[in-house]
Amino acid sequence: MKYEINFTINKEMISLAVIPNKTLLEMIREDLDLTGAKEGCGAGECGACTVLVDGKPVNACLMLAVEADGKEIITVEGLATETELDELQQAFIDHAALQCGYCTPGMIMSGKALLMENPTPTVEEVVDAISGNLCRCTGYKKIVEAIMHVSENNANK
Amino acid sequence: MKYVGTSVNRVDGIKKVTGALKYVDDLKLARTLFAAVKRSPHPHARILKVDIAKAQSLPGVKAVITGKDVSNRVGLYLEDKTFLATDKVRYRGEAVAAVAAETKEIAEAAVALIQVEYEVLPAVTNAVEGLKPDAPLVHPDLGEYHYGPIFFPEPGTNISNHYKIRKGDAEKAFNEADYVVENSFFVPHIQHCPIETHSAIAQMDVDGSLTIWSSCQSPYAVRKALSVAFNLPLNKIRVLSPAVGGGFGGKAGTTLEGILIPLAMKAKGRPVKLTYTREDEFVNSFVRQGMHATIKTGINKDGKIVAVKNTFIWDGGAYTEYGVNIVRAGGYGSTGPYDIDNVWTDSICVYTNHPVGGPYRGFGMSEIHFAIEQNIDMLAAQIGLSPIDIRRMNGLKPGGRNATGQVLEVCGLQETLEDVVDKLNWEKEDYDLNKGIKPNKVRGRGIACGFKAPSMPNDVASSAIIKLNEDGTAHLLVSAQDIGQGSDTVLVQMAAEVLTIPPDKITIKTGDTDHTPYEWQTVASRITYCAGNAVVKACEDAKEQLMELAQIKLSVFKRDLELCDEYIVSKLHPDKRVAIKELALGLSMSDGSGIHGPIIGRGSFIPPNVRNTDKQTGQGEKPVAFWTYGTQGVEIEIDTETGKLEVLKVASSFDVGKVINPKLIEGQIEGGILQGLGSAIFEELILDNGVVKNPNFVDYKIPTSDDMPEMIISFIENEEETGPFGARGVAEPCMVPTPPAIANAVFDALGIRITTLPITAEKILKALKEKNK
């Protein structure tokens, strides 16, 4: 039994028939071939699969694909334009806020969700917002600095 | 220098922040089959019968294999494992059979239909117990295994390597010392926890050639192991490692690839894919070995350490093909960074029925330094010296000797110690450690030194190729893998420096044994040094070719030419110059003919003059390529009501020879500190009769952003004579001092010594209650 669902992903309208036990992460990675979101644990513990659903950060491994019906989804692939990175992506590069890169898409989406809700977060708010995203490489400091760079830019706008 | 020493942005940055980089699990190949593995429910059992008939007949199943399909023993240093169990299973989770099917669900259903009959055997679940004469034997056939000449297994026991240091006369020195003190410590198993779990795809073509895509640190080492296991020539195996989502040692050597090959061989040309679950990663990849340490020390009243006797007993797990070398490293590093005349060390690798011990960032040094650096503080307290002064007195200095008797010409340990003392205001009387402290909290500070050398066979090789393009850009080919540490960027910077071509004009290609040149392994904090040397040599080779052509073109002797900003320029008459791009495909002569052809630089490197140590005494002039020294100090706060420990501040200083990229090395150290912090206060693989009880991130916590302390990172630069631009490695050393520094800070705060890792809130609270009784 498959269910027909309609949603937008990275501003593109999609209609898809999915089986009821498929996760949002499986649908994004396998059916749409958007492999930026990663599976690090499959249990909502590491945050590597974080995407935005109606602007809120979600562990895509814990949400069923059928629940995406009518929703607006943004993945890491939806941030940059053809010619320009999102300023948070550029800040991650400029601040060396990534190493192996496996947590990076989820980390950026958690950072992005925070900045969309609060354009000028404090260090404490940034630390809290990414505390569900595990990174084994960076020690988090440069990630916080990258997000704070955008926060400070927003404050000066 | 123009490029080396500057914070160039990561060359892989854009692909990583956009999610465009394809890791192995992201690859989609047409008609892929999915693998699942039947694993042992027992830590130790004889396999009586494996019945695969029902699995084979399940619709959608394309191949089923058992140990019979993979009977050749393999191993990096000691050939003691097969990729699937043959006669016995030696840990709970060992692969017994595997299936390839149209979907993951079918593969898993088929695995459930495989029936295995076992005769359960008594298990070895403690390394110390495993040494007893009546302990069950994990590997009764040890005497038949092949191993490298620098290892010492003892057939008929569970000892797979017994490494010894016999320097001076320890017994005599103990008899003459003012004090003799003995302390014991324990370090449990932990897991690497890269966010990317292991993943691989294997495909066999009709002509018998194999292609493997693997999230591995060392494509050439994987190729070699598969060649031995399956009797295939090396030119028929292609290993690609497109991207690696963190390794920390766990993706060194060869693990799940060997399960996929026999499936691919039966899959009629279809690719077979296997990606480990997080539970697999915790149990069935590599883990860090547990270790029991006892250190007996002779020390005089003035603080001089005159003798040590170390016993390090390592829980190697079911297979120690890799672990034997960790034990060797623990042996030749056994004094820590201290100059001690009389040393007796037994570093013993013991087979147990635990998950397979393997390389983990630090390669034995984290484990032994937890013991050594607390022991140093305990000695200091006994004779009334400060933790700083005992290290000033006994710590290695230029001209000093380490445990193998090697004379150390370059040694910045004392400079790193003074650096950290300064950064933490340790000796400033007006510094208030308790500023702003709340009720029920106590603070303390601790310091620890550390050192590490690349632990690898003496003659392991690296190579690099640089190809110049006719527009002045270049391709750099290496098989050093960027597993996050930033090697792609650092190697490009080195090439840019030699050739005076900007880094953004150099594209690096890695990880394809058919197309990128040989690299032994991306391990041992050796890539900046080893691959860096190969890259520099390749670029110097290309430069020499350019100079040959330029001297004809410019009518200037090449000794009077130099490279400058993408041109070959006369030193005497700078207006005489030719662009590199004009010579990239050879020199066009005035009569329309051409000579030489494309410029391709080639570089090969083996660390010079590294030699074996003496078998009986472990003594040798240069047993390793280089040593990296450093110091870390911490400030911590403990809640005396809950036992919760918070690390407030860490100051870190390492002598890295030459910083190639300040921003990247800083990030690497910060990551190492957090990994060290995790192993210090959270991380332990809980083993109960061979069963891992906490194989997930809920029950096995790794540090989050909430745990991040203030970090002060600095470097000392005493050049490594044989290093590229004077650089040496620091990837692993940077997590070595963190746990003992924290343990020493706990003592400073509470007067309590916690001698086993991790230093959990429960342990602190229990010790506090006992102290206050």
PDB file of C-alpha atoms in Angstrom, chain B residues 130-384:
ATOM      1  CA  GLY B 130      43.435 -14.337  30.256  1.00  0.00           C
ATOM      2  CA  LEU B 131      47.084 -14.460  31.294  1.00  0.00           C
ATOM      3  CA  LYS B 132      46.510 -17.248  33.825  1.00  0.00           C
ATOM      4  CA  PRO B 133      47.833 -20.688  32.853  1.00  0.00           C
ATOM      5  CA  ASP B 134      44.366 -22.284  33.049  1.00  0.00           C
ATOM      6  CA  ALA B 135      42.614 -19.588  30.972  1.00  0.00           C
ATOM      7  CA  PRO B 136      40.713 -20.801  27.894  1.00  0.00           C
ATOM      8  CA  LEU B 137      42.753 -20.300  24.729  1.00  0.00           C
ATOM      9  CA  VAL B 138      41.194 -17.852  22.263  1.00  0.00           C
ATOM     10  CA  HIS B 139      43.641 -18.776  19.493  1.00  0.00           C
ATOM     11  CA  PRO B 140      45.006 -22.303  19.994  1.00  0.00           C
ATOM     12  CA  ASP B 141      46.654 -22.081  16.523  1.00  0.00           C
ATOM     13  CA  LEU B 142      48.640 -18.927  17.304  1.00  0.00           C
ATOM     14  CA  GLY B 143      51.885 -20.777  16.557  1.00  0.00           C
ATOM     15  CA  GLU B 144      50.864 -21.189  12.915  1.00  0.00           C
ATOM     16  CA  TYR B 145      50.069 -17.522  12.251  1.00  0.00           C
ATOM     17  CA  HIS B 146      52.311 -15.275  10.156  1.00  0.00           C
ATOM     18  CA  TYR B 147      53.504 -12.047  11.771  1.00  0.00           C
ATOM     19  CA  GLY B 148      55.990  -9.234  11.336  1.00  0.00           C
ATOM     20  CA  PRO B 149      59.506  -9.578  12.822  1.00  0.00           C
ATOM     21  CA  ILE B 150      58.954  -6.783  15.350  1.00  0.00           C
ATOM     22  CA  PHE B 151      56.245  -8.716  17.243  1.00  0.00           C
ATOM     23  CA  PHE B 152      56.557 -11.441  19.855  1.00  0.00           C
ATOM     24  CA  PRO B 153      53.553 -13.761  20.221  1.00  0.00           C
ATOM     25  CA  GLU B 154      53.709 -16.624  22.720  1.00  0.00           C
ATOM     26  CA  PRO B 155      51.925 -19.683  21.266  1.00  0.00           C
ATOM     27  CA  GLY B 156      50.080 -21.832  23.808  1.00  0.00           C
ATOM     28  CA  THR B 157      48.982 -18.705  25.706  1.00  0.00           C
ATOM     29  CA  ASN B 158      46.647 -15.783  25.006  1.00  0.00           C
ATOM     30  CA  ILE B 159      49.643 -13.468  24.531  1.00  0.00           C
ATOM     31  CA  SER B 160      49.825 -12.181  20.971  1.00  0.00           C
ATOM     32  CA  ASN B 161      52.671  -9.762  21.626  1.00  0.00           C
ATOM     33  CA  HIS B 162      55.020  -9.312  24.569  1.00  0.00           C
ATOM     34  CA  TYR B 163      57.086  -6.193  24.035  1.00  0.00           C
ATOM     35  CA  LYS B 164      59.938  -5.521  26.437  1.00  0.00           C
ATOM     36  CA  ILE B 165      62.108  -2.583  27.405  1.00  0.00           C
ATOM     37  CA  ARG B 166      65.204  -3.396  29.455  1.00  0.00           C
ATOM     38  CA  LYS B 167      67.228  -0.240  29.967  1.00  0.00           C
ATOM     39  CA  GLY B 168      69.852   0.138  32.701  1.00  0.00           C
ATOM     40  CA  ASP B 169      69.325  -1.801  35.948  1.00  0.00           C
ATOM     41  CA  ALA B 170      65.896  -1.067  37.401  1.00  0.00           C
ATOM     42  CA  GLU B 171      66.180  -3.474  40.366  1.00  0.00           C
ATOM     43  CA  LYS B 172      69.474  -1.955  41.520  1.00  0.00           C
ATOM     44  CA  ALA B 173      68.053   1.549  41.147  1.00  0.00           C
ATOM     45  CA  PHE B 174      64.957   0.631  43.211  1.00  0.00           C
ATOM     46  CA  ASN B 175      67.240  -0.644  45.981  1.00  0.00           C
ATOM     47  CA  GLU B 176      69.147   2.632  46.010  1.00  0.00           C
ATOM     48  CA  ALA B 177      66.195   5.032  45.596  1.00  0.00           C
ATOM     49  CA  ASP B 178      64.923   7.133  48.522  1.00  0.00           C
ATOM     50  CA  TYR B 179      61.315   6.100  47.822  1.00  0.00           C
ATOM     51  CA  VAL B 180      59.706   3.310  45.819  1.00  0.00           C
ATOM     52  CA  VAL B 181      56.026   3.774  44.958  1.00  0.00           C
ATOM     53  CA  GLU B 182      53.629   1.534  43.060  1.00  0.00           C
ATOM     54  CA  ASN B 183      50.329   2.673  41.514  1.00  0.00           C
ATOM     55  CA  SER B 184      47.746   0.928  39.355  1.00  0.00           C
ATOM     56  CA  PHE B 185      45.311   2.283  36.783  1.00  0.00           C
ATOM     57  CA  PHE B 186      42.646   1.028  34.379  1.00  0.00           C
ATOM     58  CA  VAL B 187      41.450   2.356  31.051  1.00  0.00           C
ATOM     59  CA  PRO B 188      38.253   0.794  29.630  1.00  0.00           C
ATOM     60  CA  HIS B 189      37.288   0.079  26.028  1.00  0.00           C
ATOM     61  CA  ILE B 190      35.881   3.028  24.105  1.00  0.00           C
ATOM     62  CA  GLN B 191      34.707   3.510  20.531  1.00  0.00           C
ATOM     63  CA  HIS B 192      35.741   6.031  17.885  1.00  0.00           C
ATOM     64  CA  CYS B 193      32.208   7.202  17.051  1.00  0.00           C
ATOM     65  CA  PRO B 194      32.812   8.816  13.672  1.00  0.00           C
ATOM     66  CA  ILE B 195      29.472  10.308  12.654  1.00  0.00           C
ATOM     67  CA  GLU B 196      29.706   8.301   9.412  1.00  0.00           C
ATOM     68  CA  THR B 197      29.522   4.586  10.127  1.00  0.00           C
ATOM     69  CA  HIS B 198      31.511   2.143   7.979  1.00  0.00           C
ATOM     70  CA  SER B 199      30.144   1.674   4.485  1.00  0.00           C
ATOM     71  CA  ALA B 200      31.339  -0.208   1.423  1.00  0.00           C
ATOM     72  CA  ILE B 201      30.202  -1.356  -1.997  1.00  0.00           C
ATOM     73  CA  ALA B 202      31.860  -4.179  -3.939  1.00  0.00           C
ATOM     74  CA  GLN B 203      31.413  -5.158  -7.557  1.00  0.00           C
ATOM     75  CA  MET B 204      33.056  -7.918  -9.573  1.00  0.00           C
ATOM     76  CA  ASP B 205      33.308  -7.512 -13.335  1.00  0.00           C
ATOM     77  CA  VAL B 206      33.042 -10.375 -15.817  1.00  0.00           C
ATOM     78  CA  ASP B 207      36.825 -10.288 -16.317  1.00  0.00           C
ATOM     79  CA  GLY B 208      37.338 -11.050 -12.630  1.00  0.00           C
ATOM     80  CA  SER B 209      38.399  -7.556 -11.591  1.00  0.00           C
ATOM     81  CA  LEU B 210      37.021  -6.165  -8.358  1.00  0.00           C
ATOM     82  CA  THR B 211      36.032  -2.601  -7.560  1.00  0.00           C
ATOM     83  CA  ILE B 212      35.441  -1.557  -3.949  1.00  0.00           C
ATOM     84  CA  TRP B 213      34.117   1.808  -2.811  1.00  0.00           C
ATOM     85  CA  SER B 214      34.908   2.070   0.861  1.00  0.00           C
ATOM     86  CA  SER B 215      34.790   4.694   3.610  1.00  0.00           C
ATOM     87  CA  CYS B 216      38.325   3.730   4.561  1.00  0.00           C
ATOM     88  CA  GLN B 217      41.411   5.588   5.712  1.00  0.00           C
ATOM     89  CA  SER B 218      43.805   3.467   3.662  1.00  0.00           C
ATOM     90  CA  PRO B 219      42.759   2.250   0.192  1.00  0.00           C
ATOM     91  CA  TYR B 220      46.120   0.595  -0.476  1.00  0.00           C
ATOM     92  CA  ALA B 221      46.051  -1.339   2.805  1.00  0.00           C
ATOM     93  CA  VAL B 222      42.532  -2.533   1.993  1.00  0.00           C
ATOM     94  CA  ARG B 223      43.688  -3.624  -1.473  1.00  0.00           C
ATOM     95  CA  LYS B 224      46.561  -5.627   0.030  1.00  0.00           C
ATOM     96  CA  ALA B 225      44.377  -7.369   2.632  1.00  0.00           C
ATOM     97  CA  LEU B 226      41.762  -8.305   0.022  1.00  0.00           C
ATOM     98  CA  SER B 227      44.472  -9.589  -2.292  1.00  0.00           C
ATOM     99  CA  VAL B 228      45.774 -11.927   0.417  1.00  0.00           C
ATOM    100  CA  ALA B 229      42.323 -13.020   1.554  1.00  0.00           C
ATOM    101  CA  PHE B 230      41.012 -13.870  -1.902  1.00  0.00           C
ATOM    102  CA  ASN B 231      44.172 -14.823  -3.817  1.00  0.00           C
ATOM    103  CA  LEU B 232      43.694 -11.968  -6.285  1.00  0.00           C
ATOM    104  CA  PRO B 233      46.513 -10.045  -7.978  1.00  0.00           C
ATOM    105  CA  LEU B 234      46.741  -6.384  -6.989  1.00  0.00           C
ATOM    106  CA  ASN B 235      46.111  -5.166 -10.532  1.00  0.00           C
ATOM    107  CA  LYS B 236      42.677  -6.823 -10.419  1.00  0.00           C
ATOM    108  CA  ILE B 237      41.531  -4.920  -7.308  1.00  0.00           C
ATOM    109  CA  ARG B 238      40.578  -1.257  -7.378  1.00  0.00           C
ATOM    110  CA  VAL B 239      39.788   0.430  -4.067  1.00  0.00           C
ATOM    111  CA  LEU B 240      38.190   3.873  -4.072  1.00  0.00           C
ATOM    112  CA  SER B 241      37.634   5.965  -1.002  1.00  0.00           C
ATOM    113  CA  PRO B 242      35.571   8.885  -2.283  1.00  0.00           C
ATOM    114  CA  ALA B 243      35.111  10.620   1.080  1.00  0.00           C
ATOM    115  CA  VAL B 244      35.463   9.617   4.717  1.00  0.00           C
ATOM    116  CA  GLY B 245      33.145  10.956   7.409  1.00  0.00           C
ATOM    117  CA  GLY B 246      35.646  10.694  10.245  1.00  0.00           C
ATOM    118  CA  GLY B 247      37.992   7.872  11.071  1.00  0.00           C
ATOM    119  CA  PHE B 248      40.056   8.392  14.253  1.00  0.00           C
ATOM    120  CA  GLY B 249      41.721   5.044  13.469  1.00  0.00           C
ATOM    121  CA  GLY B 250      38.483   3.090  13.236  1.00  0.00           C
ATOM    122  CA  LYS B 251      38.583   3.092   9.444  1.00  0.00           C
ATOM    123  CA  ALA B 252      42.247   2.102   9.236  1.00  0.00           C
ATOM    124  CA  GLY B 253      43.000  -1.416   8.087  1.00  0.00           C
ATOM    125  CA  THR B 254      40.233  -3.546   6.619  1.00  0.00           C
ATOM    126  CA  THR B 255      36.902  -4.510   8.175  1.00  0.00           C
ATOM    127  CA  LEU B 256      33.582  -4.945   6.389  1.00  0.00           C
ATOM    128  CA  GLU B 257      35.067  -4.939   2.869  1.00  0.00           C
ATOM    129  CA  GLY B 258      36.094  -8.567   3.295  1.00  0.00           C
ATOM    130  CA  ILE B 259      32.485  -9.627   3.891  1.00  0.00           C
ATOM    131  CA  LEU B 260      31.316  -7.990   0.674  1.00  0.00           C
ATOM    132  CA  ILE B 261      33.885  -9.498  -1.710  1.00  0.00           C
ATOM    133  CA  PRO B 262      32.663 -13.105  -1.583  1.00  0.00           C
ATOM    134  CA  LEU B 263      29.089 -11.836  -1.964  1.00  0.00           C
ATOM    135  CA  ALA B 264      30.101  -9.753  -4.997  1.00  0.00           C
ATOM    136  CA  MET B 265      31.828 -12.793  -6.457  1.00  0.00           C
ATOM    137  CA  LYS B 266      28.486 -14.591  -6.443  1.00  0.00           C
ATOM    138  CA  ALA B 267      26.388 -11.612  -7.541  1.00  0.00           C
ATOM    139  CA  LYS B 268      26.989 -11.849 -11.293  1.00  0.00           C
ATOM    140  CA  GLY B 269      28.382  -8.362 -11.735  1.00  0.00           C
ATOM    141  CA  ARG B 270      25.880  -6.579  -9.511  1.00  0.00           C
ATOM    142  CA  PRO B 271      27.216  -4.177  -6.847  1.00  0.00           C
ATOM    143  CA  VAL B 272      26.714  -5.255  -3.212  1.00  0.00           C
ATOM    144  CA  LYS B 273      26.419  -2.607  -0.516  1.00  0.00           C
ATOM    145  CA  LEU B 274      26.713  -2.722   3.254  1.00  0.00           C
ATOM    146  CA  THR B 275      26.467   0.225   5.623  1.00  0.00           C
ATOM    147  CA  TYR B 276      26.961  -0.405   9.318  1.00  0.00           C
ATOM    148  CA  THR B 277      24.296   0.634  11.786  1.00  0.00           C
ATOM    149  CA  ARG B 278      25.425   2.618  14.801  1.00  0.00           C
ATOM    150  CA  GLU B 279      25.202  -0.588  16.858  1.00  0.00           C
ATOM    151  CA  ASP B 280      27.466  -2.347  14.320  1.00  0.00           C
ATOM    152  CA  GLU B 281      29.891   0.535  14.593  1.00  0.00           C
ATOM    153  CA  PHE B 282      30.053   0.145  18.381  1.00  0.00           C
ATOM    154  CA  VAL B 283      30.431  -3.635  18.347  1.00  0.00           C
ATOM    155  CA  ASN B 284      31.644  -4.904  14.984  1.00  0.00           C
ATOM    156  CA  SER B 285      34.163  -2.379  13.704  1.00  0.00           C
ATOM    157  CA  PHE B 286      37.171  -1.556  15.887  1.00  0.00           C
ATOM    158  CA  VAL B 287      37.161  -0.452  19.521  1.00  0.00           C
ATOM    159  CA  ARG B 288      39.960   1.010  21.611  1.00  0.00           C
ATOM    160  CA  GLN B 289      41.575  -1.712  23.714  1.00  0.00           C
ATOM    161  CA  GLY B 290      41.156  -1.727  27.467  1.00  0.00           C
ATOM    162  CA  MET B 291      44.373  -1.528  29.502  1.00  0.00           C
ATOM    163  CA  HIS B 292      45.522  -2.397  33.032  1.00  0.00           C
ATOM    164  CA  ALA B 293      48.635  -0.479  34.088  1.00  0.00           C
ATOM    165  CA  THR B 294      50.922  -0.870  37.075  1.00  0.00           C
ATOM    166  CA  ILE B 295      53.806   1.549  37.481  1.00  0.00           C
ATOM    167  CA  LYS B 296      56.494   1.105  40.121  1.00  0.00           C
ATOM    168  CA  THR B 297      58.722   4.134  40.470  1.00  0.00           C
ATOM    169  CA  GLY B 298      61.978   4.808  42.297  1.00  0.00           C
ATOM    170  CA  ILE B 299      62.434   8.470  43.160  1.00  0.00           C
ATOM    171  CA  ASN B 300      64.962  10.397  45.216  1.00  0.00           C
ATOM    172  CA  LYS B 301      64.209  13.091  47.796  1.00  0.00           C
ATOM    173  CA  ASP B 302      65.295  15.825  45.404  1.00  0.00           C
ATOM    174  CA  GLY B 303      62.577  14.709  42.936  1.00  0.00           C
ATOM    175  CA  LYS B 304      64.758  12.856  40.441  1.00  0.00           C
ATOM    176  CA  ILE B 305      63.077   9.728  39.074  1.00  0.00           C
ATOM    177  CA  VAL B 306      65.713   7.002  38.909  1.00  0.00           C
ATOM    178  CA  ALA B 307      63.785   3.927  37.806  1.00  0.00           C
ATOM    179  CA  VAL B 308      60.408   2.699  36.580  1.00  0.00           C
ATOM    180  CA  LYS B 309      58.938  -0.741  36.156  1.00  0.00           C
ATOM    181  CA  ASN B 310      55.822  -0.757  33.976  1.00  0.00           C
ATOM    182  CA  THR B 311      53.370  -3.542  33.419  1.00  0.00           C
ATOM    183  CA  PHE B 312      50.798  -2.757  30.745  1.00  0.00           C
ATOM    184  CA  ILE B 313      48.256  -5.512  30.125  1.00  0.00           C
ATOM    185  CA  TRP B 314      46.113  -4.795  27.085  1.00  0.00           C
ATOM    186  CA  ASP B 315      42.700  -6.283  26.377  1.00  0.00           C
ATOM    187  CA  GLY B 316      43.250  -6.895  22.684  1.00  0.00           C
ATOM    188  CA  GLY B 317      39.908  -8.546  22.010  1.00  0.00           C
ATOM    189  CA  ALA B 318      39.205 -11.427  19.670  1.00  0.00           C
ATOM    190  CA  TYR B 319      41.726 -10.486  16.978  1.00  0.00           C
ATOM    191  CA  THR B 320      44.868  -8.444  17.467  1.00  0.00           C
ATOM    192  CA  GLU B 321      46.106  -8.192  13.880  1.00  0.00           C
ATOM    193  CA  TYR B 322      46.376  -4.443  14.467  1.00  0.00           C
ATOM    194  CA  GLY B 323      46.448  -4.319  18.268  1.00  0.00           C
ATOM    195  CA  VAL B 324      49.873  -5.946  18.587  1.00  0.00           C
ATOM    196  CA  ASN B 325      51.408  -2.742  17.270  1.00  0.00           C
ATOM    197  CA  ILE B 326      49.514  -0.565  19.743  1.00  0.00           C
ATOM    198  CA  VAL B 327      51.064  -2.696  22.469  1.00  0.00           C
ATOM    199  CA  ARG B 328      54.508  -2.239  20.907  1.00  0.00           C
ATOM    200  CA  ALA B 329      53.962   1.542  20.843  1.00  0.00           C
ATOM    201  CA  GLY B 330      52.891   1.404  24.489  1.00  0.00           C
ATOM    202  CA  GLY B 331      56.175  -0.349  25.183  1.00  0.00           C
ATOM    203  CA  TYR B 332      58.602   2.010  23.517  1.00  0.00           C
ATOM    204  CA  GLY B 333      56.648   5.000  24.817  1.00  0.00           C
ATOM    205  CA  SER B 334      56.373   3.508  28.293  1.00  0.00           C
ATOM    206  CA  THR B 335      58.228   6.155  30.290  1.00  0.00           C
ATOM    207  CA  GLY B 336      56.138   8.934  28.819  1.00  0.00           C
ATOM    208  CA  PRO B 337      58.118  12.070  27.977  1.00  0.00           C
ATOM    209  CA  TYR B 338      60.561  11.607  30.858  1.00  0.00           C
ATOM    210  CA  ASP B 339      64.278  10.997  30.984  1.00  0.00           C
ATOM    211  CA  ILE B 340      64.731   7.928  33.186  1.00  0.00           C
ATOM    212  CA  ASP B 341      67.953   5.913  33.244  1.00  0.00           C
ATOM    213  CA  ASN B 342      66.580   2.579  34.435  1.00  0.00           C
ATOM    214  CA  VAL B 343      63.473   1.154  32.794  1.00  0.00           C
ATOM    215  CA  TRP B 344      61.858  -2.273  32.851  1.00  0.00           C
ATOM    216  CA  THR B 345      58.672  -2.562  30.799  1.00  0.00           C
ATOM    217  CA  ASP B 346      56.422  -5.447  29.898  1.00  0.00           C
ATOM    218  CA  SER B 347      53.714  -4.420  27.452  1.00  0.00           C
ATOM    219  CA  ILE B 348      51.522  -7.435  26.844  1.00  0.00           C
ATOM    220  CA  CYS B 349      48.739  -7.906  24.315  1.00  0.00           C
ATOM    221  CA  VAL B 350      46.149 -10.439  25.502  1.00  0.00           C
ATOM    222  CA  TYR B 351      43.490 -12.132  23.417  1.00  0.00           C
ATOM    223  CA  THR B 352      40.052 -11.948  25.003  1.00  0.00           C
ATOM    224  CA  ASN B 353      36.513 -12.665  23.801  1.00  0.00           C
ATOM    225  CA  HIS B 354      35.785  -8.962  23.499  1.00  0.00           C
ATOM    226  CA  PRO B 355      35.172  -6.823  20.385  1.00  0.00           C
ATOM    227  CA  VAL B 356      38.239  -6.378  18.219  1.00  0.00           C
ATOM    228  CA  GLY B 357      40.715  -3.847  19.569  1.00  0.00           C
ATOM    229  CA  GLY B 358      42.211  -1.605  16.959  1.00  0.00           C
ATOM    230  CA  PRO B 359      43.849   1.699  16.234  1.00  0.00           C
ATOM    231  CA  TYR B 360      42.265   4.681  17.984  1.00  0.00           C
ATOM    232  CA  ARG B 361      43.583   8.250  17.885  1.00  0.00           C
ATOM    233  CA  GLY B 362      46.563   8.122  20.250  1.00  0.00           C
ATOM    234  CA  PHE B 363      47.508   4.513  19.477  1.00  0.00           C
ATOM    235  CA  GLY B 364      48.282   3.458  23.034  1.00  0.00           C
ATOM    236  CA  MET B 365      49.619   6.827  24.157  1.00  0.00           C
ATOM    237  CA  SER B 366      46.277   8.040  25.563  1.00  0.00           C
ATOM    238  CA  GLU B 367      45.997   4.859  27.582  1.00  0.00           C
ATOM    239  CA  ILE B 368      49.524   4.823  29.044  1.00  0.00           C
ATOM    240  CA  HIS B 369      49.595   8.576  29.691  1.00  0.00           C
ATOM    241  CA  PHE B 370      46.451   8.336  31.830  1.00  0.00           C
ATOM    242  CA  ALA B 371      48.591   6.186  34.119  1.00  0.00           C
ATOM    243  CA  ILE B 372      51.981   7.896  33.669  1.00  0.00           C
ATOM    244  CA  GLU B 373      50.800  11.467  34.122  1.00  0.00           C
ATOM    245  CA  GLN B 374      48.759  10.730  37.242  1.00  0.00           C
ATOM    246  CA  ASN B 375      51.682   8.758  38.616  1.00  0.00           C
ATOM    247  CA  ILE B 376      53.951  11.787  38.116  1.00  0.00           C
ATOM    248  CA  ASP B 377      51.542  13.950  40.139  1.00  0.00           C
ATOM    249  CA  MET B 378      51.294  11.288  42.842  1.00  0.00           C
ATOM    250  CA  LEU B 379      55.090  11.240  43.113  1.00  0.00           C
ATOM    251  CA  ALA B 380      55.207  15.042  43.241  1.00  0.00           C
ATOM    252  CA  ALA B 381      52.710  15.061  46.113  1.00  0.00           C
ATOM    253  CA  GLN B 382      54.730  12.439  47.977  1.00  0.00           C
ATOM    254  CA  ILE B 383      57.973  14.386  47.951  1.00  0.00           C
ATOM    255  CA  GLY B 384      56.445  17.865  48.140  1.00  0.00           C
TER     256      GLY B 384
END
